[in-house]
């Protein structure tokens, strides 16, 4: 169980919900930088941020086809070099789960909130159940880049300048993308390999945990970035497929659609009250356990 908890409480990678956001002048009202990377860096100001609304889908194709849907929403707060804090709420569900399976995993499907600030992540949700000490509501862990328990995070993180630059350099096509967050956008589409992303993206390195094998490094990650007239990203879509045959007899396809809005909003994310916080070592877990997402994908329908 401790291994599973470490996976699910790993620290928030881009984290969210709606703390105290104060409306700021829309980024589109200011002079647009010359390119998306410069536009992104211009947003790196203390106590400013961007709202995120992300939907993910993990599709297991094999003996027992199943889909897990995820959603997280909130705000990311910037510092001088990028995202430094976040407040995230995430939920998971099955499109058509039977009652017995839904009941077995009810705590996994309950909303989970993660606040990440000053090097620590604080997680609150039904998953911990009775493991928390009396009077405690939050579990504290060292902060990282991976969102707890999310099976289909955004592989193309447009809030990392190096990642944004590398991805846009592989643009294959451009077309009008409609209006997002009050601004007209242009869709940049292309493909980048998993190995190339691993080299430039801290988020991908945290998600994978280790350098991809030669076979995995060439896996294509298809992407679309919707970029506004102010050169800021309003939407990022990515998808890739990984074969798990030989381990779980599955091909896993990861789909992610992330929406960014309210660029430049004021943000002041704070840690929960210390009296409500417990460290991971204080939790009372039984030994054993396994990854619940693997269980969901391999359980008989």
PDB file of C-alpha atoms in Angstrom:
ATOM      1  CA  UNK A   1       0.000   0.000   0.000  1.00  0.00           C
ATOM      2  CA  UNK A   2       2.868   2.400   0.754  1.00  0.00           C
ATOM      3  CA  UNK A   3       4.081   2.061  -2.850  1.00  0.00           C
ATOM      4  CA  UNK A   4       0.617   2.853  -4.148  1.00  0.00           C
ATOM      5  CA  UNK A   5       0.292   5.854  -1.809  1.00  0.00           C
ATOM      6  CA  UNK A   6       3.644   7.164  -2.963  1.00  0.00           C
ATOM      7  CA  UNK A   7       2.315   7.051  -6.521  1.00  0.00           C
ATOM      8  CA  UNK A   8      -0.936   8.748  -5.661  1.00  0.00           C
ATOM      9  CA  UNK A   9       0.589  11.416  -3.416  1.00  0.00           C
ATOM     10  CA  UNK A  10       3.690  12.035  -5.510  1.00  0.00           C
ATOM     11  CA  UNK A  11       3.420  15.854  -5.518  1.00  0.00           C
ATOM     12  CA  UNK A  12       1.628  18.034  -7.798  1.00  0.00           C
ATOM     13  CA  UNK A  13       2.969  18.879 -11.224  1.00  0.00           C
ATOM     14  CA  UNK A  14       1.034  21.665 -12.333  1.00  0.00           C
ATOM     15  CA  UNK A  15      -1.522  22.046  -9.569  1.00  0.00           C
ATOM     16  CA  UNK A  16      -4.827  23.885  -9.286  1.00  0.00           C
ATOM     17  CA  UNK A  17      -8.433  24.859  -7.926  1.00  0.00           C
ATOM     18  CA  UNK A  18      -9.624  28.298  -7.370  1.00  0.00           C
ATOM     19  CA  UNK A  19      -7.930  29.991  -4.429  1.00  0.00           C
ATOM     20  CA  UNK A  20      -8.110  33.742  -4.102  1.00  0.00           C
ATOM     21  CA  UNK A  21      -7.902  34.903  -7.677  1.00  0.00           C
ATOM     22  CA  UNK A  22      -8.316  38.584  -8.346  1.00  0.00           C
ATOM     23  CA  UNK A  23      -9.130  39.730 -11.855  1.00  0.00           C
ATOM     24  CA  UNK A  24      -6.253  41.349 -13.688  1.00  0.00           C
ATOM     25  CA  UNK A  25      -6.060  43.111 -17.014  1.00  0.00           C
ATOM     26  CA  UNK A  26      -6.306  40.461 -19.728  1.00  0.00           C
ATOM     27  CA  UNK A  27      -3.004  39.569 -21.321  1.00  0.00           C
ATOM     28  CA  UNK A  28      -4.465  40.322 -24.741  1.00  0.00           C
ATOM     29  CA  UNK A  29      -4.876  43.978 -23.699  1.00  0.00           C
ATOM     30  CA  UNK A  30      -1.098  44.397 -23.462  1.00  0.00           C
ATOM     31  CA  UNK A  31       1.401  44.574 -26.297  1.00  0.00           C
ATOM     32  CA  UNK A  32       1.872  41.061 -27.671  1.00  0.00           C
ATOM     33  CA  UNK A  33       5.423  39.642 -27.494  1.00  0.00           C
ATOM     34  CA  UNK A  34       6.989  38.459 -30.718  1.00  0.00           C
ATOM     35  CA  UNK A  35       6.696  34.716 -30.066  1.00  0.00           C
ATOM     36  CA  UNK A  36       4.994  32.223 -27.653  1.00  0.00           C
ATOM     37  CA  UNK A  37       8.153  31.523 -25.632  1.00  0.00           C
ATOM     38  CA  UNK A  38       8.735  35.239 -24.973  1.00  0.00           C
ATOM     39  CA  UNK A  39       5.038  35.659 -24.159  1.00  0.00           C
ATOM     40  CA  UNK A  40       5.201  32.820 -21.624  1.00  0.00           C
ATOM     41  CA  UNK A  41       8.315  34.204 -19.927  1.00  0.00           C
ATOM     42  CA  UNK A  42       6.661  37.633 -19.662  1.00  0.00           C
ATOM     43  CA  UNK A  43       4.054  36.032 -17.384  1.00  0.00           C
ATOM     44  CA  UNK A  44       6.646  34.816 -14.862  1.00  0.00           C
ATOM     45  CA  UNK A  45       5.889  37.397 -12.185  1.00  0.00           C
ATOM     46  CA  UNK A  46       5.471  36.655  -8.490  1.00  0.00           C
ATOM     47  CA  UNK A  47       1.870  36.163  -7.346  1.00  0.00           C
ATOM     48  CA  UNK A  48       0.478  36.082 -10.877  1.00  0.00           C
ATOM     49  CA  UNK A  49      -0.950  32.989 -12.464  1.00  0.00           C
ATOM     50  CA  UNK A  50      -3.218  31.236 -14.941  1.00  0.00           C
ATOM     51  CA  UNK A  51      -6.328  29.084 -14.553  1.00  0.00           C
ATOM     52  CA  UNK A  52      -6.253  25.509 -15.770  1.00  0.00           C
ATOM     53  CA  UNK A  53      -9.138  23.216 -16.729  1.00  0.00           C
ATOM     54  CA  UNK A  54      -7.816  19.852 -17.854  1.00  0.00           C
ATOM     55  CA  UNK A  55      -9.554  16.692 -19.025  1.00  0.00           C
ATOM     56  CA  UNK A  56      -7.713  13.408 -19.437  1.00  0.00           C
ATOM     57  CA  UNK A  57      -8.636  10.005 -20.764  1.00  0.00           C
ATOM     58  CA  UNK A  58      -6.784   6.710 -20.271  1.00  0.00           C
ATOM     59  CA  UNK A  59      -7.919   4.025 -22.700  1.00  0.00           C
ATOM     60  CA  UNK A  60      -6.921   0.424 -22.000  1.00  0.00           C
ATOM     61  CA  UNK A  61      -7.246  -1.732 -25.120  1.00  0.00           C
ATOM     62  CA  UNK A  62      -6.803  -5.449 -24.620  1.00  0.00           C
ATOM     63  CA  UNK A  63      -8.634  -8.352 -23.025  1.00  0.00           C
ATOM     64  CA  UNK A  64     -10.846  -6.001 -21.001  1.00  0.00           C
ATOM     65  CA  UNK A  65     -11.336  -2.684 -22.767  1.00  0.00           C
ATOM     66  CA  UNK A  66     -11.940   0.130 -20.314  1.00  0.00           C
ATOM     67  CA  UNK A  67     -11.684   3.910 -20.145  1.00  0.00           C
ATOM     68  CA  UNK A  68     -10.790   6.044 -17.113  1.00  0.00           C
ATOM     69  CA  UNK A  69     -11.722   9.728 -17.314  1.00  0.00           C
ATOM     70  CA  UNK A  70     -10.033  12.408 -15.215  1.00  0.00           C
ATOM     71  CA  UNK A  71     -10.484  16.116 -14.688  1.00  0.00           C
ATOM     72  CA  UNK A  72      -8.572  18.709 -12.711  1.00  0.00           C
ATOM     73  CA  UNK A  73      -9.167  22.416 -12.430  1.00  0.00           C
ATOM     74  CA  UNK A  74      -7.815  25.384 -10.544  1.00  0.00           C
ATOM     75  CA  UNK A  75      -4.901  27.803 -10.733  1.00  0.00           C
ATOM     76  CA  UNK A  76      -1.153  27.750 -11.242  1.00  0.00           C
ATOM     77  CA  UNK A  77       0.896  30.502  -9.630  1.00  0.00           C
ATOM     78  CA  UNK A  78       4.079  31.843 -11.217  1.00  0.00           C
ATOM     79  CA  UNK A  79       7.382  33.037  -9.857  1.00  0.00           C
ATOM     80  CA  UNK A  80      10.326  34.489 -11.746  1.00  0.00           C
ATOM     81  CA  UNK A  81      11.227  31.176 -13.430  1.00  0.00           C
ATOM     82  CA  UNK A  82       7.897  29.450 -13.874  1.00  0.00           C
ATOM     83  CA  UNK A  83       5.210  27.723 -11.823  1.00  0.00           C
ATOM     84  CA  UNK A  84       6.041  27.886  -8.099  1.00  0.00           C
ATOM     85  CA  UNK A  85       2.688  27.071  -6.463  1.00  0.00           C
ATOM     86  CA  UNK A  86      -0.637  25.521  -7.309  1.00  0.00           C
ATOM     87  CA  UNK A  87      -4.002  24.519  -5.933  1.00  0.00           C
ATOM     88  CA  UNK A  88      -5.571  21.510  -7.643  1.00  0.00           C
ATOM     89  CA  UNK A  89      -8.788  19.558  -7.432  1.00  0.00           C
ATOM     90  CA  UNK A  90      -9.038  16.345  -9.454  1.00  0.00           C
ATOM     91  CA  UNK A  91     -11.753  13.746 -10.032  1.00  0.00           C
ATOM     92  CA  UNK A  92     -11.908  10.403 -11.824  1.00  0.00           C
ATOM     93  CA  UNK A  93     -14.771   8.342 -13.215  1.00  0.00           C
ATOM     94  CA  UNK A  94     -15.648   5.439 -15.458  1.00  0.00           C
ATOM     95  CA  UNK A  95     -17.966   6.178 -18.406  1.00  0.00           C
ATOM     96  CA  UNK A  96     -20.109   3.104 -17.709  1.00  0.00           C
ATOM     97  CA  UNK A  97     -18.893   1.352 -14.584  1.00  0.00           C
ATOM     98  CA  UNK A  98     -20.952  -1.419 -13.025  1.00  0.00           C
ATOM     99  CA  UNK A  99     -22.207  -0.708  -9.529  1.00  0.00           C
ATOM    100  CA  UNK A 100     -19.953  -3.220  -7.829  1.00  0.00           C
ATOM    101  CA  UNK A 101     -16.786  -1.829  -9.412  1.00  0.00           C
ATOM    102  CA  UNK A 102     -17.818   1.769  -8.766  1.00  0.00           C
ATOM    103  CA  UNK A 103     -18.426   0.912  -5.100  1.00  0.00           C
ATOM    104  CA  UNK A 104     -15.047  -0.820  -4.762  1.00  0.00           C
ATOM    105  CA  UNK A 105     -13.219   2.259  -6.062  1.00  0.00           C
ATOM    106  CA  UNK A 106     -15.496   4.949  -4.620  1.00  0.00           C
ATOM    107  CA  UNK A 107     -12.681   6.612  -2.652  1.00  0.00           C
ATOM    108  CA  UNK A 108     -10.533   6.832  -5.776  1.00  0.00           C
ATOM    109  CA  UNK A 109     -13.372   8.570  -7.630  1.00  0.00           C
ATOM    110  CA  UNK A 110     -14.014  11.093  -4.856  1.00  0.00           C
ATOM    111  CA  UNK A 111     -12.576  14.608  -5.448  1.00  0.00           C
ATOM    112  CA  UNK A 112      -8.970  15.079  -4.353  1.00  0.00           C
ATOM    113  CA  UNK A 113      -7.486  18.492  -3.684  1.00  0.00           C
ATOM    114  CA  UNK A 114      -3.752  19.198  -3.731  1.00  0.00           C
ATOM    115  CA  UNK A 115      -2.118  22.455  -2.680  1.00  0.00           C
ATOM    116  CA  UNK A 116       1.552  22.779  -3.611  1.00  0.00           C
ATOM    117  CA  UNK A 117       3.551  25.646  -2.146  1.00  0.00           C
ATOM    118  CA  UNK A 118       7.077  26.278  -0.832  1.00  0.00           C
ATOM    119  CA  UNK A 119       8.391  22.821  -1.637  1.00  0.00           C
ATOM    120  CA  UNK A 120       5.543  20.773  -0.157  1.00  0.00           C
ATOM    121  CA  UNK A 121       2.285  19.302  -1.428  1.00  0.00           C
ATOM    122  CA  UNK A 122      -0.797  18.980   0.785  1.00  0.00           C
ATOM    123  CA  UNK A 123      -3.394  16.418  -0.287  1.00  0.00           C
ATOM    124  CA  UNK A 124      -6.941  16.062   0.998  1.00  0.00           C
ATOM    125  CA  UNK A 125      -9.520  13.513  -0.149  1.00  0.00           C
ATOM    126  CA  UNK A 126     -11.557  10.451   0.714  1.00  0.00           C
ATOM    127  CA  UNK A 127      -8.850   8.115  -0.553  1.00  0.00           C
ATOM    128  CA  UNK A 128      -7.033   8.323   2.777  1.00  0.00           C
ATOM    129  CA  UNK A 129     -10.165   7.405   4.717  1.00  0.00           C
ATOM    130  CA  UNK A 130      -9.417   6.370   8.275  1.00  0.00           C
ATOM    131  CA  UNK A 131      -5.643   6.383   7.725  1.00  0.00           C
ATOM    132  CA  UNK A 132      -5.385  10.026   8.805  1.00  0.00           C
ATOM    133  CA  UNK A 133      -4.835  10.783  12.488  1.00  0.00           C
ATOM    134  CA  UNK A 134      -7.847  12.197  14.301  1.00  0.00           C
ATOM    135  CA  UNK A 135      -8.439  15.871  13.523  1.00  0.00           C
ATOM    136  CA  UNK A 136      -6.181  15.893  10.455  1.00  0.00           C
ATOM    137  CA  UNK A 137      -7.483  16.662   6.939  1.00  0.00           C
ATOM    138  CA  UNK A 138      -4.320  17.010   4.850  1.00  0.00           C
ATOM    139  CA  UNK A 139      -1.302  14.802   4.067  1.00  0.00           C
ATOM    140  CA  UNK A 140       2.003  16.586   3.498  1.00  0.00           C
ATOM    141  CA  UNK A 141       4.677  15.277   1.114  1.00  0.00           C
ATOM    142  CA  UNK A 142       7.685  16.747  -0.649  1.00  0.00           C
ATOM    143  CA  UNK A 143       6.567  18.596  -3.777  1.00  0.00           C
ATOM    144  CA  UNK A 144       7.279  17.219  -7.232  1.00  0.00           C
ATOM    145  CA  UNK A 145       6.038  17.668 -10.788  1.00  0.00           C
ATOM    146  CA  UNK A 146       3.566  14.790 -10.987  1.00  0.00           C
ATOM    147  CA  UNK A 147      -0.090  15.242 -10.111  1.00  0.00           C
ATOM    148  CA  UNK A 148      -1.210  12.634  -7.562  1.00  0.00           C
ATOM    149  CA  UNK A 149      -2.962   9.726  -9.199  1.00  0.00           C
ATOM    150  CA  UNK A 150      -3.615  11.352 -12.565  1.00  0.00           C
ATOM    151  CA  UNK A 151      -3.366   8.604 -15.203  1.00  0.00           C
ATOM    152  CA  UNK A 152      -3.272  10.936 -18.206  1.00  0.00           C
ATOM    153  CA  UNK A 153      -1.424  14.148 -17.471  1.00  0.00           C
ATOM    154  CA  UNK A 154      -0.455  16.640 -20.158  1.00  0.00           C
ATOM    155  CA  UNK A 155       2.712  15.319 -21.830  1.00  0.00           C
ATOM    156  CA  UNK A 156       3.279  18.611 -23.660  1.00  0.00           C
ATOM    157  CA  UNK A 157       3.541  21.135 -20.830  1.00  0.00           C
ATOM    158  CA  UNK A 158       3.233  24.580 -22.492  1.00  0.00           C
ATOM    159  CA  UNK A 159       4.250  26.326 -19.257  1.00  0.00           C
ATOM    160  CA  UNK A 160       7.850  25.129 -19.647  1.00  0.00           C
ATOM    161  CA  UNK A 161       9.746  27.479 -22.026  1.00  0.00           C
ATOM    162  CA  UNK A 162      12.157  24.801 -23.273  1.00  0.00           C
ATOM    163  CA  UNK A 163       9.307  22.360 -23.910  1.00  0.00           C
ATOM    164  CA  UNK A 164       7.229  24.997 -25.698  1.00  0.00           C
ATOM    165  CA  UNK A 165      10.187  25.947 -27.911  1.00  0.00           C
ATOM    166  CA  UNK A 166      11.020  22.321 -28.787  1.00  0.00           C
ATOM    167  CA  UNK A 167       7.435  21.422 -29.605  1.00  0.00           C
ATOM    168  CA  UNK A 168       6.754  24.476 -31.779  1.00  0.00           C
ATOM    169  CA  UNK A 169       9.952  23.767 -33.728  1.00  0.00           C
ATOM    170  CA  UNK A 170       8.231  20.561 -34.886  1.00  0.00           C
ATOM    171  CA  UNK A 171       5.091  22.282 -36.156  1.00  0.00           C
ATOM    172  CA  UNK A 172       3.688  20.537 -39.222  1.00  0.00           C
ATOM    173  CA  UNK A 173       0.622  22.669 -39.895  1.00  0.00           C
ATOM    174  CA  UNK A 174      -1.255  25.800 -38.787  1.00  0.00           C
ATOM    175  CA  UNK A 175      -4.927  26.714 -39.104  1.00  0.00           C
ATOM    176  CA  UNK A 176      -7.518  28.969 -37.419  1.00  0.00           C
ATOM    177  CA  UNK A 177      -8.451  27.562 -34.022  1.00  0.00           C
ATOM    178  CA  UNK A 178     -11.526  29.552 -33.074  1.00  0.00           C
ATOM    179  CA  UNK A 179     -11.928  31.782 -30.017  1.00  0.00           C
ATOM    180  CA  UNK A 180     -10.665  30.654 -26.616  1.00  0.00           C
ATOM    181  CA  UNK A 181     -10.553  32.776 -23.459  1.00  0.00           C
ATOM    182  CA  UNK A 182     -11.850  35.725 -25.457  1.00  0.00           C
ATOM    183  CA  UNK A 183      -9.126  35.716 -28.090  1.00  0.00           C
ATOM    184  CA  UNK A 184      -8.844  34.269 -31.581  1.00  0.00           C
ATOM    185  CA  UNK A 185      -6.326  31.470 -31.826  1.00  0.00           C
ATOM    186  CA  UNK A 186      -4.198  29.673 -34.384  1.00  0.00           C
ATOM    187  CA  UNK A 187      -3.740  25.911 -33.988  1.00  0.00           C
ATOM    188  CA  UNK A 188      -0.174  24.699 -34.338  1.00  0.00           C
ATOM    189  CA  UNK A 189      -0.109  20.907 -34.873  1.00  0.00           C
ATOM    190  CA  UNK A 190       2.746  18.440 -34.986  1.00  0.00           C
ATOM    191  CA  UNK A 191       4.475  15.405 -33.546  1.00  0.00           C
ATOM    192  CA  UNK A 192       7.409  14.972 -31.173  1.00  0.00           C
ATOM    193  CA  UNK A 193       8.875  11.724 -29.865  1.00  0.00           C
ATOM    194  CA  UNK A 194       8.767  10.650 -26.246  1.00  0.00           C
ATOM    195  CA  UNK A 195      12.563  10.662 -26.156  1.00  0.00           C
ATOM    196  CA  UNK A 196      12.735  14.248 -27.386  1.00  0.00           C
ATOM    197  CA  UNK A 197      10.239  15.345 -24.748  1.00  0.00           C
ATOM    198  CA  UNK A 198      12.193  13.535 -22.052  1.00  0.00           C
ATOM    199  CA  UNK A 199      15.291  15.582 -22.901  1.00  0.00           C
ATOM    200  CA  UNK A 200      13.620  18.992 -22.574  1.00  0.00           C
ATOM    201  CA  UNK A 201      10.652  18.550 -20.183  1.00  0.00           C
ATOM    202  CA  UNK A 202      11.000  18.248 -16.383  1.00  0.00           C
ATOM    203  CA  UNK A 203       7.332  17.199 -16.268  1.00  0.00           C
ATOM    204  CA  UNK A 204       7.895  14.272 -18.641  1.00  0.00           C
ATOM    205  CA  UNK A 205      11.004  13.171 -16.739  1.00  0.00           C
ATOM    206  CA  UNK A 206       8.958  13.135 -13.536  1.00  0.00           C
ATOM    207  CA  UNK A 207       6.086  11.258 -15.185  1.00  0.00           C
ATOM    208  CA  UNK A 208       8.291   8.547 -16.686  1.00  0.00           C
ATOM    209  CA  UNK A 209      10.612   8.236 -13.705  1.00  0.00           C
ATOM    210  CA  UNK A 210      13.466   6.917 -15.858  1.00  0.00           C
ATOM    211  CA  UNK A 211      14.929   7.431 -19.313  1.00  0.00           C
ATOM    212  CA  UNK A 212      12.743   5.692 -21.898  1.00  0.00           C
ATOM    213  CA  UNK A 213      14.135   2.591 -23.596  1.00  0.00           C
ATOM    214  CA  UNK A 214      15.240   2.806 -27.210  1.00  0.00           C
ATOM    215  CA  UNK A 215      11.891   1.282 -28.218  1.00  0.00           C
ATOM    216  CA  UNK A 216       9.839   3.713 -26.128  1.00  0.00           C
ATOM    217  CA  UNK A 217      11.927   6.778 -27.023  1.00  0.00           C
ATOM    218  CA  UNK A 218      10.647   6.739 -30.605  1.00  0.00           C
ATOM    219  CA  UNK A 219       6.976   6.636 -29.615  1.00  0.00           C
ATOM    220  CA  UNK A 220       5.177   9.571 -31.273  1.00  0.00           C
ATOM    221  CA  UNK A 221       3.360  12.139 -29.145  1.00  0.00           C
ATOM    222  CA  UNK A 222       0.844  14.007 -31.304  1.00  0.00           C
ATOM    223  CA  UNK A 223       0.009  17.521 -30.160  1.00  0.00           C
ATOM    224  CA  UNK A 224      -1.971  20.666 -30.896  1.00  0.00           C
ATOM    225  CA  UNK A 225      -1.370  24.097 -29.353  1.00  0.00           C
ATOM    226  CA  UNK A 226      -3.998  26.849 -29.665  1.00  0.00           C
ATOM    227  CA  UNK A 227      -2.097  30.141 -29.494  1.00  0.00           C
ATOM    228  CA  UNK A 228      -3.857  33.494 -29.082  1.00  0.00           C
ATOM    229  CA  UNK A 229      -3.121  36.790 -30.803  1.00  0.00           C
ATOM    230  CA  UNK A 230      -1.105  37.725 -27.692  1.00  0.00           C
ATOM    231  CA  UNK A 231       1.055  34.611 -28.326  1.00  0.00           C
ATOM    232  CA  UNK A 232      -0.126  32.887 -25.132  1.00  0.00           C
ATOM    233  CA  UNK A 233      -1.308  29.273 -25.202  1.00  0.00           C
ATOM    234  CA  UNK A 234      -5.041  28.847 -24.568  1.00  0.00           C
ATOM    235  CA  UNK A 235      -5.350  25.123 -25.200  1.00  0.00           C
ATOM    236  CA  UNK A 236      -2.980  22.141 -25.390  1.00  0.00           C
ATOM    237  CA  UNK A 237      -4.041  18.725 -26.698  1.00  0.00           C
ATOM    238  CA  UNK A 238      -1.799  15.656 -26.756  1.00  0.00           C
ATOM    239  CA  UNK A 239      -2.080  11.909 -27.273  1.00  0.00           C
ATOM    240  CA  UNK A 240       0.244   8.915 -27.294  1.00  0.00           C
ATOM    241  CA  UNK A 241       0.014   5.129 -27.038  1.00  0.00           C
ATOM    242  CA  UNK A 242       2.190   2.797 -24.985  1.00  0.00           C
ATOM    243  CA  UNK A 243       2.143  -0.982 -25.273  1.00  0.00           C
ATOM    244  CA  UNK A 244       2.039  -2.804 -21.939  1.00  0.00           C
ATOM    245  CA  UNK A 245       1.698  -6.245 -23.472  1.00  0.00           C
ATOM    246  CA  UNK A 246       3.717  -8.766 -21.537  1.00  0.00           C
ATOM    247  CA  UNK A 247       2.972  -6.878 -18.318  1.00  0.00           C
ATOM    248  CA  UNK A 248      -0.768  -6.195 -18.288  1.00  0.00           C
ATOM    249  CA  UNK A 249      -1.739  -7.367 -21.809  1.00  0.00           C
ATOM    250  CA  UNK A 250      -2.822  -3.827 -22.647  1.00  0.00           C
ATOM    251  CA  UNK A 251      -2.151  -1.039 -25.071  1.00  0.00           C
ATOM    252  CA  UNK A 252      -2.616   2.215 -23.144  1.00  0.00           C
ATOM    253  CA  UNK A 253      -3.601   5.389 -24.985  1.00  0.00           C
ATOM    254  CA  UNK A 254      -3.271   8.673 -23.099  1.00  0.00           C
ATOM    255  CA  UNK A 255      -5.360  11.644 -24.218  1.00  0.00           C
ATOM    256  CA  UNK A 256      -5.209  15.079 -22.606  1.00  0.00           C
ATOM    257  CA  UNK A 257      -7.002  18.367 -23.338  1.00  0.00           C
ATOM    258  CA  UNK A 258      -5.851  21.323 -21.196  1.00  0.00           C
ATOM    259  CA  UNK A 259      -7.434  24.793 -21.297  1.00  0.00           C
ATOM    260  CA  UNK A 260      -5.603  27.894 -20.011  1.00  0.00           C
ATOM    261  CA  UNK A 261      -7.435  31.132 -19.183  1.00  0.00           C
ATOM    262  CA  UNK A 262      -7.166  34.283 -17.094  1.00  0.00           C
ATOM    263  CA  UNK A 263      -3.471  34.836 -17.797  1.00  0.00           C
ATOM    264  CA  UNK A 264      -2.001  37.380 -15.373  1.00  0.00           C
ATOM    265  CA  UNK A 265      -4.592  36.906 -12.610  1.00  0.00           C
ATOM    266  CA  UNK A 266      -3.385  37.667  -9.095  1.00  0.00           C
ATOM    267  CA  UNK A 267      -2.861  34.619  -6.890  1.00  0.00           C
ATOM    268  CA  UNK A 268      -1.831  34.050  -3.277  1.00  0.00           C
ATOM    269  CA  UNK A 269      -1.716  30.314  -2.561  1.00  0.00           C
ATOM    270  CA  UNK A 270      -1.101  29.336   1.066  1.00  0.00           C
ATOM    271  CA  UNK A 271      -0.563  26.054   2.877  1.00  0.00           C
ATOM    272  CA  UNK A 272      -3.436  24.629   4.982  1.00  0.00           C
ATOM    273  CA  UNK A 273      -3.408  25.335   8.742  1.00  0.00           C
ATOM    274  CA  UNK A 274      -0.611  23.338  10.399  1.00  0.00           C
ATOM    275  CA  UNK A 275      -3.086  21.939  12.943  1.00  0.00           C
ATOM    276  CA  UNK A 276      -4.872  20.070  10.122  1.00  0.00           C
ATOM    277  CA  UNK A 277      -1.767  18.596   8.484  1.00  0.00           C
ATOM    278  CA  UNK A 278      -0.193  15.143   8.948  1.00  0.00           C
ATOM    279  CA  UNK A 279       3.025  13.860   7.372  1.00  0.00           C
ATOM    280  CA  UNK A 280       2.844  10.709   5.259  1.00  0.00           C
ATOM    281  CA  UNK A 281       4.656   8.694   7.959  1.00  0.00           C
ATOM    282  CA  UNK A 282       1.856   9.445  10.414  1.00  0.00           C
ATOM    283  CA  UNK A 283      -0.748   7.634   8.325  1.00  0.00           C
ATOM    284  CA  UNK A 284      -1.900   4.177   9.393  1.00  0.00           C
ATOM    285  CA  UNK A 285      -1.905   1.975   6.279  1.00  0.00           C
ATOM    286  CA  UNK A 286      -2.111  -1.771   6.094  1.00  0.00           C
ATOM    287  CA  UNK A 287       0.752  -3.503   4.290  1.00  0.00           C
ATOM    288  CA  UNK A 288       0.403  -4.519   0.646  1.00  0.00           C
ATOM    289  CA  UNK A 289      -1.733  -2.961  -2.038  1.00  0.00           C
ATOM    290  CA  UNK A 290      -1.399  -2.254  -5.726  1.00  0.00           C
ATOM    291  CA  UNK A 291      -1.919   0.478  -8.291  1.00  0.00           C
ATOM    292  CA  UNK A 292      -5.709   1.085  -8.430  1.00  0.00           C
ATOM    293  CA  UNK A 293      -5.607   2.243 -12.063  1.00  0.00           C
ATOM    294  CA  UNK A 294      -3.986  -1.033 -13.115  1.00  0.00           C
ATOM    295  CA  UNK A 295      -6.714  -2.855 -11.180  1.00  0.00           C
ATOM    296  CA  UNK A 296      -9.424  -0.878 -12.953  1.00  0.00           C
ATOM    297  CA  UNK A 297      -8.012  -1.578 -16.396  1.00  0.00           C
ATOM    298  CA  UNK A 298      -7.533  -5.306 -15.871  1.00  0.00           C
ATOM    299  CA  UNK A 299     -10.619  -6.178 -13.802  1.00  0.00           C
ATOM    300  CA  UNK A 300     -13.146  -8.302 -15.691  1.00  0.00           C
ATOM    301  CA  UNK A 301     -16.145  -6.372 -17.016  1.00  0.00           C
TER     302      UNK A 301
END
